[in-house]
Amino acid sequence: MLVRLTVTNLALLASLDVPFQAGPTPGFAALTGETGAGKSLVLDALGLLLGDRADASLIRHGEPLAEVLGVFQPSLTPSLQTLLDDQGLALEEGELTIRRQLKREGGGKAWANGVPVPLAWLAHMADVSLFGMWAGGHHLVSVLIHAANAVLVLALARRLGLALPGALLVAAIFGVHPAQVESVAWVSERKTVLCACLMFLAMLAYLRWREFVAAEGTGKTQRQAVVWLVGWNVLGVLALLAKPLAVTLPAVLLLLDAAPLGRIQAASAGSFLRSLTRCLPEKLPL
């Protein structure tokens, strides 16, 4: 249930604060008024909280940003509790506060109870902008991301030295494995397929970076190495924003250092520690 809606610098509204629990019937509210009284702007503000597409034209003239804040008292069902737990959120005195900010120069931010909204939530917002509440569109996006993940597994297997038949088999098993299919079937598990996609891209970018580092150090090669270095770090951070599971990415990259890159030597304890010490610092940003 929506308890309060606060709007700042949205279209013609400089400031608006609506307590929906006020009145003789808490939990029921009716928006009335003549044409042009701002009812549609209130509905637009609610749409922004629910993930509608936003652009700079919605910001009040002369203002750098607009903000919409909604306070909800949701019914704490088991599925909602699971969702909140997965995102590291908790209701504060039974309330969930969603805040969305739009910037004049483009982009914006969103928070849930003061916590920045995870990347997967933004992906769900994009789905709502494209498909509304049509569930088929949300499932379609998850299927497309999963299909892209299978292609990335194929590419990664080839980079790790598998022949094409073996790489195709690995990608096919990944594509139909029940553990993966479950994440695709449940729209709320978008964070899993999105995190996997970003982690696979980060691993491929890391391998590409090592190729340029190992090559002869011409000026062009060094610049390309820097681009790939920034690329795999950015992809790793985005994977973390999608799902905390990506905290394992540095360990996975160390495994790649061991094989196939051969950067970690295990001939003796001393050589192992020296090579591990050489490989660890570059993973610290993650």
Coordinates of C-alpha atoms in Angstrom, one line a residue:
M1 CA 0.0 0.0 0.0
L2 CA 1.3 3.5 -0.9
V3 CA 1.5 5.6 2.2
R4 CA 3.1 8.8 0.9
L5 CA 4.2 10.3 -2.4
T6 CA 6.6 13.3 -2.6
V7 CA 7.4 15.0 -5.8
T8 CA 10.0 17.7 -6.4
N9 CA 10.6 19.6 -9.7
L10 CA 8.6 17.3 -11.9
A11 CA 7.1 19.0 -14.9
L12 CA 4.9 21.8 -13.5
L13 CA 5.1 20.6 -9.9
A14 CA 7.7 22.4 -7.8
S15 CA 6.9 20.5 -4.7
L16 CA 4.1 18.1 -3.8
D17 CA 3.6 15.9 -0.7
V18 CA 0.6 13.6 -0.6
P19 CA -0.2 11.5 2.5
F20 CA -2.4 8.7 1.2
Q21 CA -3.4 7.4 4.6
A22 CA -5.1 10.7 5.5
G23 CA -8.9 10.7 5.5
P24 CA -11.7 8.6 6.9
T25 CA -10.7 5.4 5.0
P26 CA -7.0 4.6 5.3
G27 CA -5.7 2.6 2.4
F28 CA -8.2 4.1 -0.1
A29 CA -7.5 7.3 -2.1
A30 CA -9.2 9.0 -5.0
L31 CA -7.6 11.7 -7.2
T32 CA -10.2 14.3 -8.2
G33 CA -10.1 17.7 -9.7
E34 CA -10.7 19.6 -12.9
T35 CA -8.7 19.0 -16.1
G36 CA -5.2 20.4 -15.7
A37 CA -5.2 20.0 -11.9
G38 CA -2.1 17.8 -12.0
K39 CA -3.7 14.3 -11.6
S40 CA -1.8 12.9 -14.6
L41 CA 1.5 14.2 -13.1
V42 CA 0.8 12.3 -9.9
L43 CA 0.2 9.2 -12.0
D44 CA 3.4 9.9 -13.9
A45 CA 5.3 10.2 -10.7
L46 CA 4.0 6.8 -9.6
G47 CA 5.0 5.4 -13.0
L48 CA 8.5 6.6 -12.5
L49 CA 8.7 4.8 -9.1
L50 CA 7.5 1.6 -10.9
G51 CA 10.2 1.8 -13.6
D52 CA 8.6 3.8 -16.4
R53 CA 10.9 5.4 -19.0
A54 CA 12.2 8.8 -18.0
D55 CA 13.8 11.7 -19.9
A56 CA 15.0 15.2 -19.2
S57 CA 11.7 16.8 -20.5
L58 CA 10.0 15.7 -17.2
I59 CA 12.2 18.0 -15.2
R60 CA 10.8 21.4 -14.2
H61 CA 12.1 24.2 -16.4
G62 CA 15.2 25.8 -14.9
E63 CA 15.9 23.0 -12.4
P64 CA 18.9 20.7 -12.6
L65 CA 17.1 17.6 -11.4
A66 CA 13.7 16.1 -10.4
E67 CA 13.0 13.6 -7.6
V68 CA 10.1 11.3 -6.8
L69 CA 9.8 9.5 -3.5
G70 CA 7.3 6.9 -2.5
V71 CA 6.7 5.3 0.9
F72 CA 5.1 1.9 0.8
Q73 CA 3.7 -0.5 3.5
P74 CA 3.9 -3.8 1.6
S75 CA 2.3 -7.0 2.7
L76 CA 5.4 -9.1 3.7
T77 CA 4.7 -12.2 1.7
P78 CA 7.4 -15.0 1.6
S79 CA 8.3 -14.1 -1.9
L80 CA 8.7 -10.4 -1.1
Q81 CA 10.8 -11.4 2.0
T82 CA 13.0 -13.5 -0.2
L83 CA 13.4 -10.7 -2.7
L84 CA 14.4 -8.2 0.0
D85 CA 16.8 -10.7 1.6
D86 CA 18.5 -11.3 -1.8
Q87 CA 19.0 -7.6 -2.3
G88 CA 20.2 -7.0 1.3
L89 CA 17.2 -4.8 2.1
A90 CA 14.9 -4.7 5.2
L91 CA 11.7 -2.9 5.9
E92 CA 12.1 0.0 8.2
E93 CA 9.1 0.0 10.7
G94 CA 7.2 -2.0 8.0
E95 CA 7.9 0.6 5.3
L96 CA 9.8 0.5 2.0
T97 CA 11.0 3.8 0.6
I98 CA 11.7 4.1 -3.1
R99 CA 13.4 7.2 -4.4
R100 CA 14.2 8.0 -8.0
Q101 CA 16.2 11.0 -9.2
L102 CA 16.3 12.3 -12.8
K103 CA 19.1 14.6 -14.0
R104 CA 19.0 17.3 -16.6
E105 CA 22.2 16.1 -18.4
G106 CA 20.7 12.6 -18.6
G107 CA 20.7 9.5 -16.5
G108 CA 19.6 9.2 -12.9
K109 CA 19.7 7.2 -9.8
A110 CA 17.4 5.1 -7.7
W111 CA 17.4 4.0 -4.1
A112 CA 15.5 1.5 -2.0
N113 CA 15.5 2.4 1.8
G114 CA 18.6 4.5 1.1
V115 CA 20.5 1.6 -0.6
P116 CA 21.4 2.1 -4.3
V117 CA 19.2 0.0 -6.5
P118 CA 21.1 -3.1 -7.8
L119 CA 21.8 -3.4 -11.5
A120 CA 19.3 -6.2 -11.9
W121 CA 16.5 -3.9 -10.6
L122 CA 17.5 -1.4 -13.3
A123 CA 17.2 -4.2 -15.9
H124 CA 13.7 -4.9 -14.6
M125 CA 12.8 -1.2 -14.9
A126 CA 14.0 -1.3 -18.5
D127 CA 11.7 -4.3 -19.1
V128 CA 8.8 -2.4 -17.7
S129 CA 9.6 0.5 -19.9
L130 CA 9.6 -1.7 -23.0
F131 CA 6.9 -4.3 -22.2
G132 CA 4.9 -2.8 -19.4
M133 CA 3.5 -5.6 -17.2
W134 CA 3.4 -8.2 -20.0
A135 CA 5.2 -11.1 -18.4
G136 CA 6.2 -12.6 -21.8
G137 CA 8.5 -9.7 -22.6
H138 CA 10.3 -10.1 -19.3
H139 CA 10.8 -13.8 -19.9
L140 CA 12.0 -13.1 -23.5
V141 CA 14.7 -10.8 -22.2
S142 CA 15.9 -13.5 -19.7
V143 CA 15.9 -16.1 -22.5
L144 CA 18.0 -13.8 -24.8
I145 CA 20.5 -13.1 -22.0
H146 CA 20.8 -16.8 -21.3
A147 CA 21.3 -17.6 -25.0
A148 CA 24.1 -14.9 -25.1
N149 CA 25.6 -16.6 -22.0
A150 CA 25.7 -20.0 -23.9
V151 CA 27.5 -18.3 -26.8
L152 CA 30.0 -16.7 -24.3
V153 CA 30.6 -20.1 -22.8
L154 CA 31.4 -21.4 -26.2
A155 CA 33.8 -18.6 -26.8
L156 CA 35.4 -19.1 -23.4
A157 CA 35.8 -22.8 -24.0
R158 CA 37.5 -22.1 -27.3
R159 CA 39.9 -19.6 -25.7
L160 CA 40.8 -22.2 -23.0
G161 CA 41.9 -24.6 -25.8
L162 CA 38.9 -26.9 -26.3
A163 CA 38.3 -28.1 -29.8
L164 CA 35.1 -26.9 -31.5
P165 CA 33.1 -30.2 -30.8
G166 CA 34.0 -30.2 -27.1
A167 CA 33.3 -26.4 -26.8
L168 CA 29.9 -26.9 -28.4
L169 CA 29.1 -29.7 -26.0
V170 CA 30.1 -27.6 -23.0
A171 CA 27.9 -24.7 -24.2
A172 CA 25.0 -27.1 -24.9
I173 CA 25.2 -28.6 -21.4
F174 CA 25.3 -25.1 -19.9
G175 CA 22.3 -24.0 -21.9
V176 CA 20.0 -26.9 -20.8
H177 CA 21.3 -27.6 -17.3
P178 CA 18.5 -27.4 -14.8
A179 CA 20.4 -25.0 -12.5
Q180 CA 20.6 -22.5 -15.4
V181 CA 17.1 -23.1 -16.7
E182 CA 15.6 -22.3 -13.3
S183 CA 17.3 -18.9 -13.3
V184 CA 15.8 -18.2 -16.7
A185 CA 12.3 -19.4 -15.8
W186 CA 12.0 -17.1 -12.8
V187 CA 11.9 -13.5 -13.9
S188 CA 13.0 -12.5 -10.3
E189 CA 16.2 -14.4 -10.9
R190 CA 17.3 -12.0 -13.7
K191 CA 20.2 -11.0 -11.4
T192 CA 21.7 -14.5 -11.9
V193 CA 21.8 -14.6 -15.7
L194 CA 22.9 -10.9 -15.8
C195 CA 25.7 -11.5 -13.4
A196 CA 26.8 -14.6 -15.3
C197 CA 26.8 -12.7 -18.6
L198 CA 29.0 -9.9 -17.1
M199 CA 31.4 -12.4 -15.5
F200 CA 31.9 -14.3 -18.8
L201 CA 32.6 -11.0 -20.6
A202 CA 35.0 -10.0 -17.8
M203 CA 36.9 -13.4 -18.2
L204 CA 37.1 -13.0 -21.9
A205 CA 38.3 -9.4 -21.6
Y206 CA 40.9 -10.5 -19.0
L207 CA 42.3 -13.2 -21.4
R208 CA 42.5 -10.6 -24.2
W209 CA 44.3 -8.1 -21.8
R210 CA 46.9 -10.8 -21.0
E211 CA 47.5 -11.3 -24.8
F212 CA 48.3 -7.6 -25.3
V213 CA 50.5 -7.5 -22.1
A214 CA 52.5 -10.5 -23.4
A215 CA 52.9 -9.0 -26.8
E216 CA 55.7 -6.7 -27.9
G217 CA 55.3 -3.4 -26.2
T218 CA 54.6 -1.0 -29.0
G219 CA 52.7 2.2 -28.3
K220 CA 49.5 0.9 -29.9
T221 CA 49.7 -2.4 -28.1
Q222 CA 50.1 -0.7 -24.8
R223 CA 47.1 1.5 -25.4
Q224 CA 45.0 -1.5 -26.3
A225 CA 46.2 -3.3 -23.2
V226 CA 45.0 -0.4 -21.0
V227 CA 41.6 -0.4 -22.8
W228 CA 41.2 -4.2 -22.0
L229 CA 42.5 -3.7 -18.5
V230 CA 39.8 -1.0 -17.8
G231 CA 37.3 -3.2 -19.6
W232 CA 37.6 -6.3 -17.5
N233 CA 37.6 -4.3 -14.3
V234 CA 34.5 -2.3 -15.3
L235 CA 32.7 -5.6 -16.2
G236 CA 33.7 -7.1 -12.9
V237 CA 32.2 -4.2 -11.0
L238 CA 29.0 -4.4 -13.0
A239 CA 28.8 -8.1 -12.2
L240 CA 29.1 -7.3 -8.5
L241 CA 26.3 -4.7 -8.9
A242 CA 24.1 -7.4 -10.5
K243 CA 24.7 -10.0 -7.8
P244 CA 27.2 -10.4 -4.9
L245 CA 28.1 -13.8 -6.3
A246 CA 30.6 -12.0 -8.5
V247 CA 32.8 -11.6 -5.5
T248 CA 34.3 -14.9 -6.6
L249 CA 35.5 -13.4 -9.9
P250 CA 39.1 -12.6 -8.7
A251 CA 39.5 -16.3 -7.7
V252 CA 38.3 -17.4 -11.1
L253 CA 40.8 -15.1 -12.7
L254 CA 43.5 -16.6 -10.6
L255 CA 42.5 -20.0 -11.9
L256 CA 42.9 -18.6 -15.4
D257 CA 46.4 -17.4 -14.4
A258 CA 47.2 -20.9 -13.4
A259 CA 45.8 -22.5 -16.6
P260 CA 45.9 -21.8 -19.5
L261 CA 48.0 -18.6 -18.9
G262 CA 50.7 -20.4 -16.9
R263 CA 51.5 -17.4 -14.8
I264 CA 51.3 -19.2 -11.5
Q265 CA 54.1 -21.7 -11.0
A266 CA 53.8 -24.6 -8.6
A267 CA 57.3 -26.2 -9.1
S268 CA 58.1 -25.2 -5.5
A269 CA 56.5 -23.4 -2.6
G270 CA 58.7 -20.4 -3.2
S271 CA 57.9 -20.1 -6.9
F272 CA 54.2 -20.5 -6.1
L273 CA 54.2 -17.7 -3.6
R274 CA 56.2 -15.4 -5.8
S275 CA 54.0 -15.9 -8.8
L276 CA 50.8 -15.6 -6.7
T277 CA 52.1 -12.4 -5.2
R278 CA 52.7 -11.1 -8.7
C279 CA 49.1 -11.9 -9.8
L280 CA 47.2 -10.8 -6.8
P281 CA 47.6 -7.0 -6.9
E282 CA 45.9 -6.6 -10.3
K283 CA 42.8 -8.2 -8.8
L284 CA 42.5 -5.8 -5.9
P285 CA 40.1 -3.4 -7.6
L286 CA 37.5 -6.2 -7.5

